[in-house]
Amino acid sequence: MTEIVVISGKGGTGKTSIVASFSYLAGPKAVLADCDVDAADLHLLMQPDFNKGEDFYSGKRSKINPDVCNQCGRCVEICRFHAICATNSHYAVEPLDCEGCGYCSRVCPVNAVIMEDLQVGKWFISTTRLDSIMVHARLGIGTENSGKLVAQVKKEAKRIAEELNRDFVLVDGSPGIGCPVISSLAGSDFAVLITEPTLSGLHDLKRIIELVNQFHIPAGCIINKCDLNPQLSSEIEYLLNRRNISHIANISFDNVFTRAMVNGQTVFEIAHTNVQDILIESWKKIKRITKQKGK
Amino acid sequence: MKIAFTAEETGWDSQMDPRFGRTAYILIYDDVKDELAFIDNRENANAAHGAGPQTAQKLLEISPDILITGNGPGGNSAMLLKKINMKIYTGAGEFCVKEAYQAYQKGELKEF
Amino acid sequence: MKIAIASGKGGTGKTTLATNLACFLGKHRNVVLVDLDVEEPNSGIFIKGDHVCGEDKFKMIPIWQGKCSLCGLCQEVCNFNAILQLANELVIFPNLCHSCYACSELCPDLAIPMAPQKIGELRHSKNNRLSFVEGRLDIGQEHATPLIAQIKKYVSDHFSNDFIQIYDAPPGNSCPVIEAIKNVDLIFLVTEPTPFGLHDLKLAVEIVRKLNKSFGIVINREGIGNNEVLEYCRQEHLPILAKIPDNRHIAELYSRGELVYHAIPEVAQQLFHIEQYLNDYLNEGHP
C-alpha cells in the first residue's frame, strides 16, 4: 500500500483539482485523505456522502462558573492573552482569545475556572460519487490548526486502505510549511509538489522542498500554468534538477480546470483536452517511481 | 541489550508504526531475557501538540540501547534523544516488528 | 483607517489586490501596506522602497537556570508539552511554548525566568507617500500569531490615524487570521466566482460576522466560473466593492512581480471604485 501526498506551499496552484484527477484515474483503488482541513474543498468535486462522522477534540478552553466566582480578579491579572473580561463584576472568558494554557484555572482560589475539552471540528468517513472511500474533516473557525486532526484523517485512511486491501492512500495535503503540512507528510512514501511559475510560487516551492528533504521523502513536481512565465518555469526545472526532485510534468494554463470545478467534476468528465493526457502520464509516472522504490 | 520499536499493536506480528511521536505503542525487547514488553503510548499520540517529546520522555525512562522505527523522530524528539546518544535505526516502517528486528540484525536498516 | 484584505482560500488574489490598491491610493494619500502573511510574506515582491528600519521580533520563553529542585511542577502546568522534566535537567521546546508564563511564575524555585527568543523580523520601507511594513516568521517557528500581534503594534506606534492602513492577512480561517483582522475597521474579502471560491467565502463571512466587522466583497477573475458567488452576495446583502476581470495578462504581470493597474485600465477602474467606496465610508463618519 503506497501513500502519496500532494502539497503546494502556496494556495491556488491547482493542488485540489489535481488530487481529484488522480482520484478519478485510480478509482476505488485509492483511499482519499483530505488533510487540507483549514479550507477543505476536495469534497466539492468528490461529493462524499458524510456517512460516518465524529467530533474531534484538541486542546482546551477555560470557562468561568459565575456561581462560584468571587470576582477577585486573579485570573485577569495573570492571563497573558487578555482573554478574560470583567463587565459589571461578571467575569467571562472570550473563547476566541483563550489559548487554553490553563494558568487561570491553577490560580483561581475558589476553583471557579473549568478547563473544557475543545471541539475543534469533525472528521468523516464517506464514499464518493466515484465509489472511492474518502476520509475528510472540517475545522471550526478561529481554531488553532494542528497536526493532530491531519494525523487522525491520515490514520483512518491508512487503516481503511489496509482493511479493504486498497493500493493507495492519496492525500490532499495542507498548505504552508508548518505543523499541519509536516503531519501530512509524516509516513508518506512520495510527495507530489504542485507549483506555478510565479515569484511567489517559486519562493514557496523552495521552502517545501526543504521540508520534504528534511523528512527524506522522495518527491516529484508538477508545474501548473507553466506557460504563464516560461523563464520562471525553466528556473523551476533547474531547481528541481539540482535538488533531486523528479520533474513529473508541465501543464499549460487551461481553464478546463475551472470549467470542471464549476460542474463539480474532474477534468476527465468534460470534453477531451491535452490536460487529460498529461495527467494520465503523470499518474503513470508516479506509480512507476513509487513501484521502483519497492512499494 | 534493550531494543525499542514503534508499533501499531503489541506483538511480534504487529505492524511497525513509521512515525515516532504519535506511535500507538512502544515495544521493548530485552534480548538477554528474551522478553517482549510494551508501553501504551496512545495518550501521547492524542496530544494536540508536542506528542514527540512526550513519547521521547517515555522512552528515556526505559532507556533502551536502540530504537527501531520508520521515518525517524521529528525535530523536537530527535534533539531529546540525541542528548542521551540513543542509537536510532530507520527504514522499518513497512515491516512487522519481527521483520524489523531481522532487518536490523542483517544490517539492512539506516542509522538516523 | 484600518482595512484588512482577507480570503478563506489561498490563491484568490489577496496580495494582488493589497499591493495594487496600496500603490494606487498611495499616489495621493498617506498609505501603509502591512504584510501580515508572516509565514509566506509575498507583498514585498511587488513593492519597491527605501529601507527605513528592520527589527528582530521576539517571543518570551522560559529559560532554565541550570539548577532547581526538579519538582516537575513546570511540566505539570504546561498544557502544551513544551517543558519536560528529565532525571537531571529541564528541557524546553521553544516552538511549542505559547508564552503563557504559567511555568515561570508558578515555579517554587523561580528557576525558569522568561527571556526573549527571536521568532522573526520586521522590515519597514518607504516610497514617497506609500510605506510598507512586512513581518516574516523565521523558518522553524510554528506560531504566527505572536509575530502578527507585534507587527500590528509597530504600525500603531509609528503611523497615525490619517494613514490608510492596509493589512494583507494570511489565508485560511484559523488563529493567525483572527489576530490579523480583529482590530481593523473594514474587511475586504477576496473571492473568485467558482464553487471553491464560494465555499471558502462562506467560511470567511462567518468569521467576519462573528467579529462583528464591516466588510465588502471583491470578486477576482470575474467571468471564469458561474454566478453563484454573485447570487450569494445578493441573498446576503453583501456589498460588492469591485470586480476584477479574468485576464491572462494580469497573471503574467503577477508572475513577474509587477503591479497590474498601470497596464490594465479595467483594474485601475475597479481600484477607483474601491477608492470611492472608502471616501463614502469616511464621509459617513467612520474612523
XYZ file of C-alpha atoms in Angstrom:
694
model
C 0.000 0.000 0.000
C 1.512 3.275 -1.117
C 0.872 6.646 0.443
C 1.119 9.634 -1.872
C 0.751 13.162 -0.551
C 0.101 16.188 -2.746
C 1.235 19.560 -1.378
C 1.785 23.023 -2.752
C 3.079 25.530 -0.217
C 1.163 28.337 -1.837
C -2.608 28.307 -2.366
C -4.264 28.445 -5.766
C -1.795 26.298 -7.694
C -4.340 23.626 -8.621
C -3.468 21.044 -5.966
C -7.027 20.014 -5.150
C -8.089 19.716 -8.799
C -5.071 17.543 -9.498
C -5.778 15.315 -6.489
C -9.331 14.854 -7.767
C -7.971 13.932 -11.194
C -5.647 11.293 -9.756
C -8.538 10.007 -7.689
C -10.575 9.637 -10.844
C -7.780 7.673 -12.515
C -7.165 5.425 -9.531
C -10.838 4.803 -8.816
C -11.673 2.842 -5.672
C -8.062 1.614 -5.535
C -7.122 4.886 -3.846
C -8.472 5.873 -0.457
C -8.629 9.657 -0.294
C -7.473 11.660 2.707
C -8.387 15.328 2.602
C -5.920 16.889 5.011
C -6.474 20.450 3.815
C -8.630 20.897 6.880
C -8.448 24.680 7.198
C -10.218 25.241 3.879
C -11.264 21.831 2.614
C -12.520 21.938 -0.971
C -11.979 18.430 -2.305
C -15.468 17.365 -1.296
C -16.929 19.810 -3.803
C -15.572 17.636 -6.578
C -15.969 14.243 -4.938
C -19.410 14.614 -3.347
C -18.782 12.408 -0.312
C -21.855 11.092 1.454
C -20.716 12.020 5.007
C -21.695 8.535 6.065
C -19.852 8.427 9.373
C -18.871 11.482 11.370
C -17.112 12.038 14.664
C -16.391 15.069 16.770
C -12.782 15.973 17.079
C -11.262 17.413 20.228
C -7.952 19.168 20.559
C -6.712 21.417 23.315
C -8.762 23.141 25.931
C -10.552 26.372 26.713
C -11.303 27.937 30.081
C -14.742 28.667 31.302
C -15.672 30.557 34.457
C -18.523 29.327 36.610
C -20.335 32.541 37.634
C -21.940 30.869 40.655
C -18.577 30.065 42.207
C -16.572 33.073 41.033
C -15.811 35.559 43.832
C -14.631 38.294 41.439
C -11.177 38.506 42.972
C -9.713 39.240 39.546
C -6.692 36.979 39.972
C -7.393 35.329 36.604
C -7.394 38.659 34.772
C -4.074 39.572 36.419
C -2.239 36.545 35.103
C -3.839 35.992 31.690
C -1.259 36.918 29.044
C -3.799 36.787 26.244
C -6.302 39.302 27.644
C -8.898 36.610 27.250
C -10.812 37.312 30.443
C -13.230 40.173 30.559
C -14.871 41.636 33.626
C -18.024 43.597 32.927
C -20.251 44.657 35.837
C -18.475 42.206 38.103
C -19.277 39.414 35.689
C -16.112 37.578 34.739
C -16.132 35.665 31.477
C -13.612 34.090 29.102
C -13.583 35.263 25.486
C -13.332 31.945 23.602
C -11.646 33.398 20.520
C -8.803 34.834 22.599
C -8.297 31.978 25.060
C -5.247 29.858 24.279
C -6.133 27.043 26.653
C -2.987 27.374 28.783
C -4.916 26.707 31.974
C -2.985 29.221 34.077
C -6.209 30.864 35.263
C -7.599 27.536 36.449
C -4.477 26.937 38.524
C -4.553 30.266 40.324
C -8.256 30.634 40.970
C -8.656 30.499 44.772
C -12.190 29.141 44.603
C -11.859 26.729 41.670
C -14.308 28.679 39.576
C -12.410 28.061 36.345
C -13.048 24.864 34.457
C -10.904 23.661 31.563
C -13.105 22.192 28.882
C -12.021 19.964 26.042
C -12.400 21.973 22.918
C -14.225 20.542 19.980
C -12.290 21.988 17.100
C -14.007 20.167 14.315
C -15.407 16.965 12.947
C -13.982 14.213 10.818
C -15.870 11.972 8.432
C -15.602 8.717 6.518
C -17.505 8.842 3.251
C -17.998 7.128 -0.049
C -17.533 9.452 -3.002
C -19.531 9.592 -6.203
C -16.607 7.771 -7.853
C -17.069 4.905 -5.401
C -13.872 5.501 -3.514
C -13.574 5.970 0.235
C -12.732 9.450 1.431
C -11.672 10.494 4.904
C -12.076 14.210 5.473
C -12.620 16.810 8.143
C -13.871 20.236 8.958
C -12.025 22.560 11.323
C -14.068 25.127 13.244
C -13.354 28.764 12.528
C -10.766 30.555 14.600
C -9.408 27.329 15.998
C -5.759 26.523 16.056
C -4.684 24.496 13.096
C -2.993 21.377 14.386
C -1.241 18.314 13.089
C -3.474 16.191 15.260
C -6.567 16.361 13.051
C -4.435 15.779 9.982
C -2.860 12.786 11.708
C -6.319 11.450 12.558
C -7.550 11.730 8.972
C -4.449 10.011 7.612
C -4.551 7.296 10.237
C -8.139 6.418 9.368
C -7.428 6.454 5.654
C -4.470 4.148 6.121
C -6.442 1.790 8.334
C -9.244 1.574 5.778
C -6.827 1.032 2.901
C -5.218 -1.837 4.748
C -8.515 -3.387 5.806
C -10.023 -3.212 2.329
C -6.775 -4.023 0.572
C -6.633 -0.825 -1.466
C -3.444 0.057 -3.300
C -3.090 3.721 -2.445
C -3.753 6.384 0.102
C -3.924 9.688 -1.762
C -3.542 12.705 0.494
C -4.649 16.254 -0.328
C -2.077 17.961 1.870
C -2.273 21.117 3.938
C -0.866 24.347 2.521
C 2.089 26.193 4.017
C 5.155 24.733 5.681
C 4.116 24.416 9.305
C 2.833 21.726 11.594
C -0.146 20.517 9.525
C 1.981 20.021 6.401
C 4.583 18.151 8.386
C 1.804 15.972 9.693
C 0.522 15.483 6.124
C 3.989 14.339 5.049
C 4.808 12.077 8.008
C 4.910 8.455 6.947
C 4.334 9.162 3.255
C 6.096 7.289 0.508
C 6.079 10.054 -2.071
C 5.282 13.757 -2.233
C 3.870 15.431 -5.325
C 4.655 19.156 -5.282
C 2.334 21.385 -7.281
C 3.768 24.750 -8.193
C 3.256 27.649 -10.585
C 5.848 29.795 -12.356
C 5.423 32.951 -10.303
C 7.915 34.552 -7.942
C 5.599 33.764 -5.020
C 5.222 30.185 -6.189
C 8.975 29.696 -6.547
C 9.583 31.188 -3.141
C 7.151 28.778 -1.521
C 8.381 25.811 -3.549
C 11.885 26.254 -2.174
C 10.518 26.094 1.336
C 8.558 22.905 0.797
C 11.497 21.248 -0.953
C 13.471 21.896 2.224
C 10.706 20.245 4.179
C 10.489 17.066 2.074
C 14.261 16.759 2.149
C 14.271 17.104 5.897
C 11.893 14.174 6.151
C 13.680 12.156 3.468
C 10.536 11.806 1.419
C 11.128 11.295 -2.294
C 9.313 13.910 -4.298
C 8.228 14.901 -7.762
C 6.923 18.196 -9.100
C 4.182 19.304 -11.480
C 4.500 22.840 -12.827
C 0.978 24.061 -13.411
C 0.188 27.070 -15.641
C 3.732 26.651 -16.962
C 3.227 28.933 -19.971
C 2.402 31.927 -17.751
C 6.098 32.596 -17.420
C 8.387 30.286 -19.416
C 11.501 31.832 -17.928
C 10.433 31.052 -14.392
C 9.291 27.592 -15.477
C 12.836 26.913 -16.675
C 14.224 28.229 -13.433
C 11.985 25.851 -11.541
C 13.061 22.910 -13.694
C 16.666 23.767 -12.989
C 15.934 23.915 -9.262
C 14.226 20.515 -9.363
C 17.223 19.012 -11.072
C 19.659 20.454 -8.542
C 17.582 19.290 -5.611
C 16.957 15.792 -6.951
C 13.211 16.201 -7.304
C 11.628 14.310 -10.219
C 10.086 16.563 -12.803
C 6.740 14.900 -13.386
C 5.016 17.226 -15.830
C 4.289 20.710 -17.071
C 0.689 21.739 -17.565
C -0.146 24.794 -19.634
C -2.705 27.205 -18.318
C -6.056 25.690 -19.154
C -9.449 26.836 -17.997
C -10.670 23.265 -18.217
C -9.835 23.046 -14.502
C -12.226 25.860 -13.704
C -14.897 24.571 -16.058
C -14.706 21.154 -14.426
C -14.754 22.661 -10.932
C -17.832 24.719 -11.733
C -19.566 21.495 -12.751
C -18.382 19.751 -9.607
C -16.384 17.373 -11.754
C -12.853 16.329 -12.550
C -11.281 17.340 -15.853
C -11.839 13.826 -17.165
C -15.556 14.234 -17.149
C -15.761 17.027 -19.665
C -14.638 17.222 -23.260
C -11.201 15.823 -24.020
C -8.246 18.174 -23.724
C -4.493 17.866 -23.679
C -4.553 18.276 -19.912
C -6.141 14.859 -19.511
C -3.277 13.144 -21.345
C -0.704 14.956 -19.232
C -2.476 13.933 -16.048
C -2.721 10.302 -17.190
C 1.003 10.282 -17.938
C 1.728 11.954 -14.609
C -0.201 9.371 -12.632
C 1.523 6.558 -14.523
C 4.881 8.134 -13.791
C 4.106 8.467 -10.098
C 3.057 4.833 -9.930
C 6.232 3.801 -11.702
C 8.504 5.798 -9.412
C 6.848 4.522 -6.249
C 6.925 0.938 -7.503
C 10.642 1.232 -8.249
C 11.262 2.282 -4.691
C 9.987 -1.108 -3.653
C 6.474 -0.232 -2.592
C 20.535 -5.203 25.155
C 17.164 -3.453 25.090
C 15.652 -2.624 21.729
C 12.634 -0.364 21.299
C 10.200 -0.450 18.374
C 7.417 1.955 17.378
C 4.428 -0.270 16.686
C 0.728 -0.229 15.994
C -0.034 -3.135 18.292
C 1.696 -5.245 20.879
C 3.109 -8.476 19.485
C 5.957 -9.596 17.236
C 3.421 -9.770 14.407
C 2.278 -6.230 14.913
C 2.808 -3.698 12.123
C 5.520 -1.173 12.800
C 4.372 2.409 13.106
C 6.506 4.505 10.764
C 6.028 7.568 12.967
C 7.665 8.242 16.299
C 5.754 10.889 18.217
C 2.287 9.540 17.571
C 3.080 5.848 17.675
C 0.399 3.873 19.470
C 2.774 1.553 21.294
C 6.442 1.290 22.131
C 7.625 -2.306 22.243
C 10.752 -3.156 24.207
C 12.673 -6.332 23.564
C 15.204 -7.484 26.113
C 17.462 -9.826 24.174
C 19.140 -11.203 27.284
C 15.912 -12.264 28.964
C 14.201 -12.824 25.595
C 11.197 -10.821 26.757
C 8.947 -8.509 24.757
C 7.183 -5.823 26.773
C 5.166 -2.807 25.661
C 4.167 0.696 26.695
C 0.823 2.142 25.747
C 1.585 5.500 24.122
C -1.900 6.278 22.894
C -2.438 9.142 25.301
C 0.619 10.913 23.911
C -0.429 10.101 20.391
C -3.558 12.049 21.167
C -1.830 15.260 22.219
C -2.641 18.289 20.098
C 0.976 19.383 20.098
C 4.241 18.133 21.454
C 3.495 14.455 21.045
C 7.090 13.754 20.051
C 8.863 14.978 23.197
C 6.306 13.272 25.437
C 6.950 9.994 23.661
C 10.684 10.590 23.852
C 10.390 11.162 27.565
C 8.657 7.804 27.972
C 11.455 6.233 26.019
C 14.084 7.904 28.183
C 12.528 6.371 31.256
C 13.124 2.900 29.836
C 16.485 3.820 28.364
C 16.758 1.285 25.558
C 20.047 0.892 23.750
C 18.477 1.093 20.340
C 15.313 2.479 18.782
C 13.968 0.961 15.582
C 11.356 2.970 13.725
C 10.139 4.064 10.292
C 10.774 7.668 9.299
C 12.567 8.756 12.415
C 11.700 11.254 15.139
C 10.810 14.826 14.306
C 12.924 17.830 15.294
C 11.955 18.141 18.948
C 12.210 14.476 19.876
C 15.349 13.987 17.825
C 17.025 16.679 19.885
C 15.975 14.955 23.091
C 17.092 11.507 22.004
C 20.411 12.847 20.820
C 21.094 14.098 24.354
C 21.403 10.543 25.558
C 23.098 9.275 22.417
C 20.235 6.954 21.556
C 21.056 4.873 18.518
C 18.172 5.124 16.082
C 17.578 2.940 13.039
C 15.045 3.915 10.405
C 13.511 2.370 7.316
C 11.495 -0.300 9.096
C 8.135 1.416 8.667
C 6.583 -1.178 6.374
C 7.614 -4.272 8.305
C 6.062 -6.101 11.162
C 8.106 -5.919 14.365
C 9.693 -9.321 13.850
C 10.799 -8.421 10.305
C 12.083 -5.084 11.543
C 14.274 -6.823 14.102
C 15.594 -9.227 11.493
C 16.336 -6.373 9.128
C 18.251 -4.632 11.882
C 20.272 -7.753 12.623
C 21.139 -8.126 8.952
C 22.305 -4.520 8.873
C 19.609 -3.542 6.380
C 18.343 -0.503 8.262
C 19.708 3.031 8.074
C 21.197 4.737 11.082
C 19.443 8.027 11.757
C -8.429 53.909 8.899
C -7.616 50.190 9.034
C -8.566 47.839 6.222
C -7.832 44.116 6.140
C -7.711 42.154 2.915
C -8.589 38.538 3.575
C -9.953 35.427 1.946
C -10.817 31.977 3.226
C -8.972 30.352 0.400
C -5.393 30.824 -0.675
C -4.641 31.966 -4.185
C -7.697 34.164 -4.743
C -5.742 37.370 -5.301
C -5.439 38.927 -1.861
C -1.870 40.067 -2.343
C -2.576 41.269 -5.868
C -5.373 43.445 -4.541
C -3.494 44.626 -1.445
C -0.398 45.700 -3.360
C -2.198 47.313 -6.259
C -4.690 49.114 -4.044
C -1.960 50.373 -1.731
C 0.095 51.760 -4.601
C -2.951 53.226 -6.321
C -4.079 55.055 -3.187
C -0.517 55.904 -2.226
C -0.189 58.232 -5.199
C -2.042 60.993 -3.384
C -2.600 59.816 0.160
C -0.570 58.520 3.076
C -0.845 54.762 2.938
C 0.889 51.972 4.806
C 0.706 48.432 3.460
C 1.267 45.815 6.147
C 2.057 42.243 5.141
C 0.762 40.008 7.929
C 1.054 36.763 5.957
C 4.163 36.204 8.035
C 4.671 32.554 7.037
C 4.865 33.482 3.352
C 5.068 37.276 3.018
C 4.927 37.985 -0.695
C 3.817 41.613 -0.977
C 7.409 42.798 -0.833
C 7.947 41.246 -4.251
C 5.703 43.937 -5.715
C 6.686 46.947 -3.634
C 9.956 48.806 -4.047
C 11.008 51.394 -1.497
C 13.831 52.823 0.563
C 14.748 50.986 3.697
C 13.589 52.757 6.857
C 14.310 50.187 9.503
C 14.489 46.500 10.308
C 13.855 44.916 13.683
C 14.139 41.454 15.107
C 10.988 40.292 16.813
C 10.815 38.026 19.831
C 8.544 35.892 21.900
C 9.110 35.110 25.577
C 10.076 31.596 26.548
C 11.226 30.096 29.872
C 14.969 29.521 30.278
C 16.161 27.028 32.866
C 18.781 28.490 35.146
C 20.567 25.163 35.392
C 19.544 24.298 38.907
C 16.298 23.581 40.679
C 14.612 21.010 42.892
C 13.336 19.117 39.844
C 9.879 19.002 41.377
C 8.253 18.658 37.975
C 5.561 21.281 38.601
C 6.503 23.105 35.409
C 5.823 20.059 33.258
C 2.562 19.529 35.099
C 1.280 23.045 34.481
C 2.293 23.250 30.844
C -0.684 22.414 28.664
C 1.423 22.427 25.513
C 4.047 19.832 26.415
C 6.699 22.495 25.941
C 8.705 21.700 29.046
C 9.955 18.301 30.158
C 11.479 17.379 33.470
C 14.123 14.717 32.932
C 16.231 12.980 35.582
C 18.774 15.777 35.888
C 17.504 18.663 33.879
C 14.660 20.604 32.395
C 14.280 20.629 28.638
C 12.280 23.366 26.990
C 10.821 23.249 23.450
C 10.510 26.868 22.347
C 8.463 26.058 19.275
C 5.724 24.514 21.433
C 5.678 27.305 24.005
C 2.707 29.675 23.929
C 4.291 32.187 26.333
C 1.597 31.860 28.972
C 4.168 32.338 31.797
C 2.485 29.690 33.970
C 5.596 27.544 34.479
C 7.807 30.532 35.157
C 5.528 32.258 37.627
C 4.414 29.112 39.457
C 7.902 27.622 39.850
C 8.608 27.379 43.606
C 12.345 27.883 42.994
C 11.940 30.680 40.469
C 14.289 28.652 38.316
C 12.763 29.362 34.895
C 12.593 33.102 34.234
C 11.158 34.189 30.879
C 13.529 35.548 28.282
C 13.091 36.709 24.695
C 13.718 34.381 21.761
C 13.804 35.589 18.203
C 10.851 34.440 16.118
C 11.040 36.668 13.106
C 11.707 40.052 11.620
C 10.046 43.283 10.722
C 11.072 45.308 7.716
C 9.896 48.868 7.133
C 10.420 50.685 3.828
C 9.035 53.799 2.200
C 8.376 55.164 -1.268
C 7.052 58.730 -1.095
C 3.623 58.521 0.499
C 3.479 54.734 0.453
C 5.022 52.938 3.404
C 5.485 49.201 3.624
C 5.833 47.066 6.740
C 6.435 43.359 6.451
C 6.506 40.613 9.064
C 8.499 37.484 8.301
C 8.404 34.402 10.525
C 11.694 32.517 10.899
C 11.687 29.054 9.354
C 11.060 26.501 12.095
C 8.809 28.822 14.085
C 5.302 27.454 14.247
C 3.276 30.282 15.767
C 2.464 33.151 13.507
C 0.077 34.862 15.925
C 2.582 36.456 18.337
C 4.546 37.948 15.441
C 1.392 39.268 13.796
C 0.452 40.964 17.074
C 3.848 42.664 17.268
C 3.779 43.881 13.680
C 0.401 45.441 14.357
C 1.780 47.153 17.446
C 4.695 48.587 15.475
C 2.280 50.011 12.934
C 0.044 51.603 15.550
C 3.109 53.087 17.279
C 4.591 54.528 14.080
C 1.658 55.527 11.922
C -1.064 57.994 12.788
C -4.723 57.514 12.031
C -4.688 59.716 8.983
C -2.764 56.949 7.233
C -4.842 54.429 5.372
C -3.566 51.168 6.805
C -3.995 48.168 4.530
C -3.359 44.774 6.129
C -2.641 41.806 3.848
C -3.964 38.971 6.029
C -2.863 35.333 5.955
C -5.147 32.895 4.094
C -7.405 30.449 5.903
C -9.678 30.615 8.900
C -7.536 29.921 11.914
C -5.854 31.829 14.745
C -3.410 33.960 12.735
C -6.220 35.283 10.548
C -8.276 36.268 13.591
C -5.301 38.104 15.066
C -4.691 39.910 11.775
C -8.232 41.182 11.313
C -9.692 41.588 14.782
C -8.781 45.253 15.266
C -9.498 46.664 11.824
C -12.387 48.907 10.785
C -13.216 47.309 7.473
C -12.527 43.985 5.768
C -12.369 43.247 2.052
C -12.976 39.581 1.312
C -11.442 38.492 -1.964
C -13.063 35.610 -3.754
C -13.338 34.023 -7.175
C -16.631 33.136 -8.876
C -16.211 29.364 -8.595
C -17.520 26.667 -6.243
C -14.206 26.642 -4.330
C -14.330 30.412 -4.049
C -17.915 30.403 -2.826
C -17.340 27.641 -0.309
C -14.379 29.397 1.267
C -16.058 32.801 1.076
C -18.868 31.500 3.260
C -16.346 30.404 5.893
C -14.678 33.811 5.769
C -18.039 35.582 6.078
C -18.792 33.501 9.154
C -15.617 34.749 10.810
C -16.049 38.410 9.996
C -19.627 38.302 11.203
C -18.525 36.654 14.431
C -16.050 39.500 14.899
C -18.777 41.998 14.115
C -16.846 43.753 11.385
C -17.997 45.761 8.389
C -16.972 44.057 5.216
C -17.347 44.040 1.477
C -16.595 41.590 -1.297
C -14.099 41.840 -4.120
C -14.585 39.331 -6.899
C -11.370 38.456 -8.683
C -11.088 36.688 -12.038
C -14.640 37.647 -12.868
C -16.097 35.568 -15.659
C -14.224 32.325 -15.118
C -16.889 30.346 -13.325
C -20.543 30.797 -12.573
C -22.934 33.240 -10.920
C -23.229 31.535 -7.569
C -20.985 33.971 -5.736
C -22.986 36.895 -7.102
C -26.203 35.158 -6.091
C -24.870 34.510 -2.606
C -23.815 38.142 -2.200
C -27.208 39.302 -3.365
C -29.048 36.967 -0.979
C -26.905 38.005 1.944
C -26.952 41.691 1.017
C -23.181 41.845 0.830
C -21.753 44.900 -0.938
C -19.603 44.039 -3.926
C -16.887 46.643 -3.984
C -15.077 45.618 -7.134
C -14.951 43.007 -9.846
C -11.560 42.380 -11.344
C -11.801 40.772 -14.761
C -10.159 37.498 -15.624
C -7.223 38.413 -17.771
C -4.208 36.297 -18.576
C -2.105 39.418 -18.823
C -2.782 40.092 -15.145
C -1.469 36.638 -14.265
C 1.639 37.199 -16.353
C 2.407 40.541 -14.735
C 1.867 38.991 -11.309
C 4.195 36.127 -12.138
C 6.953 38.669 -12.826
C 6.366 40.541 -9.596
C 4.829 43.547 -11.298
C 1.842 45.688 -10.409
C -1.061 45.357 -12.807
C -3.181 48.502 -12.738
C -0.760 50.571 -14.822
C -1.022 48.198 -17.745
C -4.661 47.257 -17.378
C -7.170 50.112 -17.273
C -10.045 47.901 -16.131
C -8.139 47.124 -12.962
C -7.418 50.807 -12.358
C -11.129 51.433 -12.838
C -12.014 48.881 -10.166
C -9.475 50.365 -7.761
C -11.139 53.694 -8.363
C -14.496 52.163 -7.353
C -12.907 50.967 -4.133
C -11.476 54.404 -3.507
C -14.913 55.922 -3.923
C -16.342 53.394 -1.506
C -13.679 54.367 1.013
C -14.387 58.065 0.570
C -18.076 57.468 1.211
C -17.239 55.311 4.206
C -15.037 58.030 5.712
C -17.585 60.749 4.986
C -20.203 58.813 6.878
C -18.156 59.492 9.973
C -16.481 56.128 10.300
C -12.945 56.160 11.706
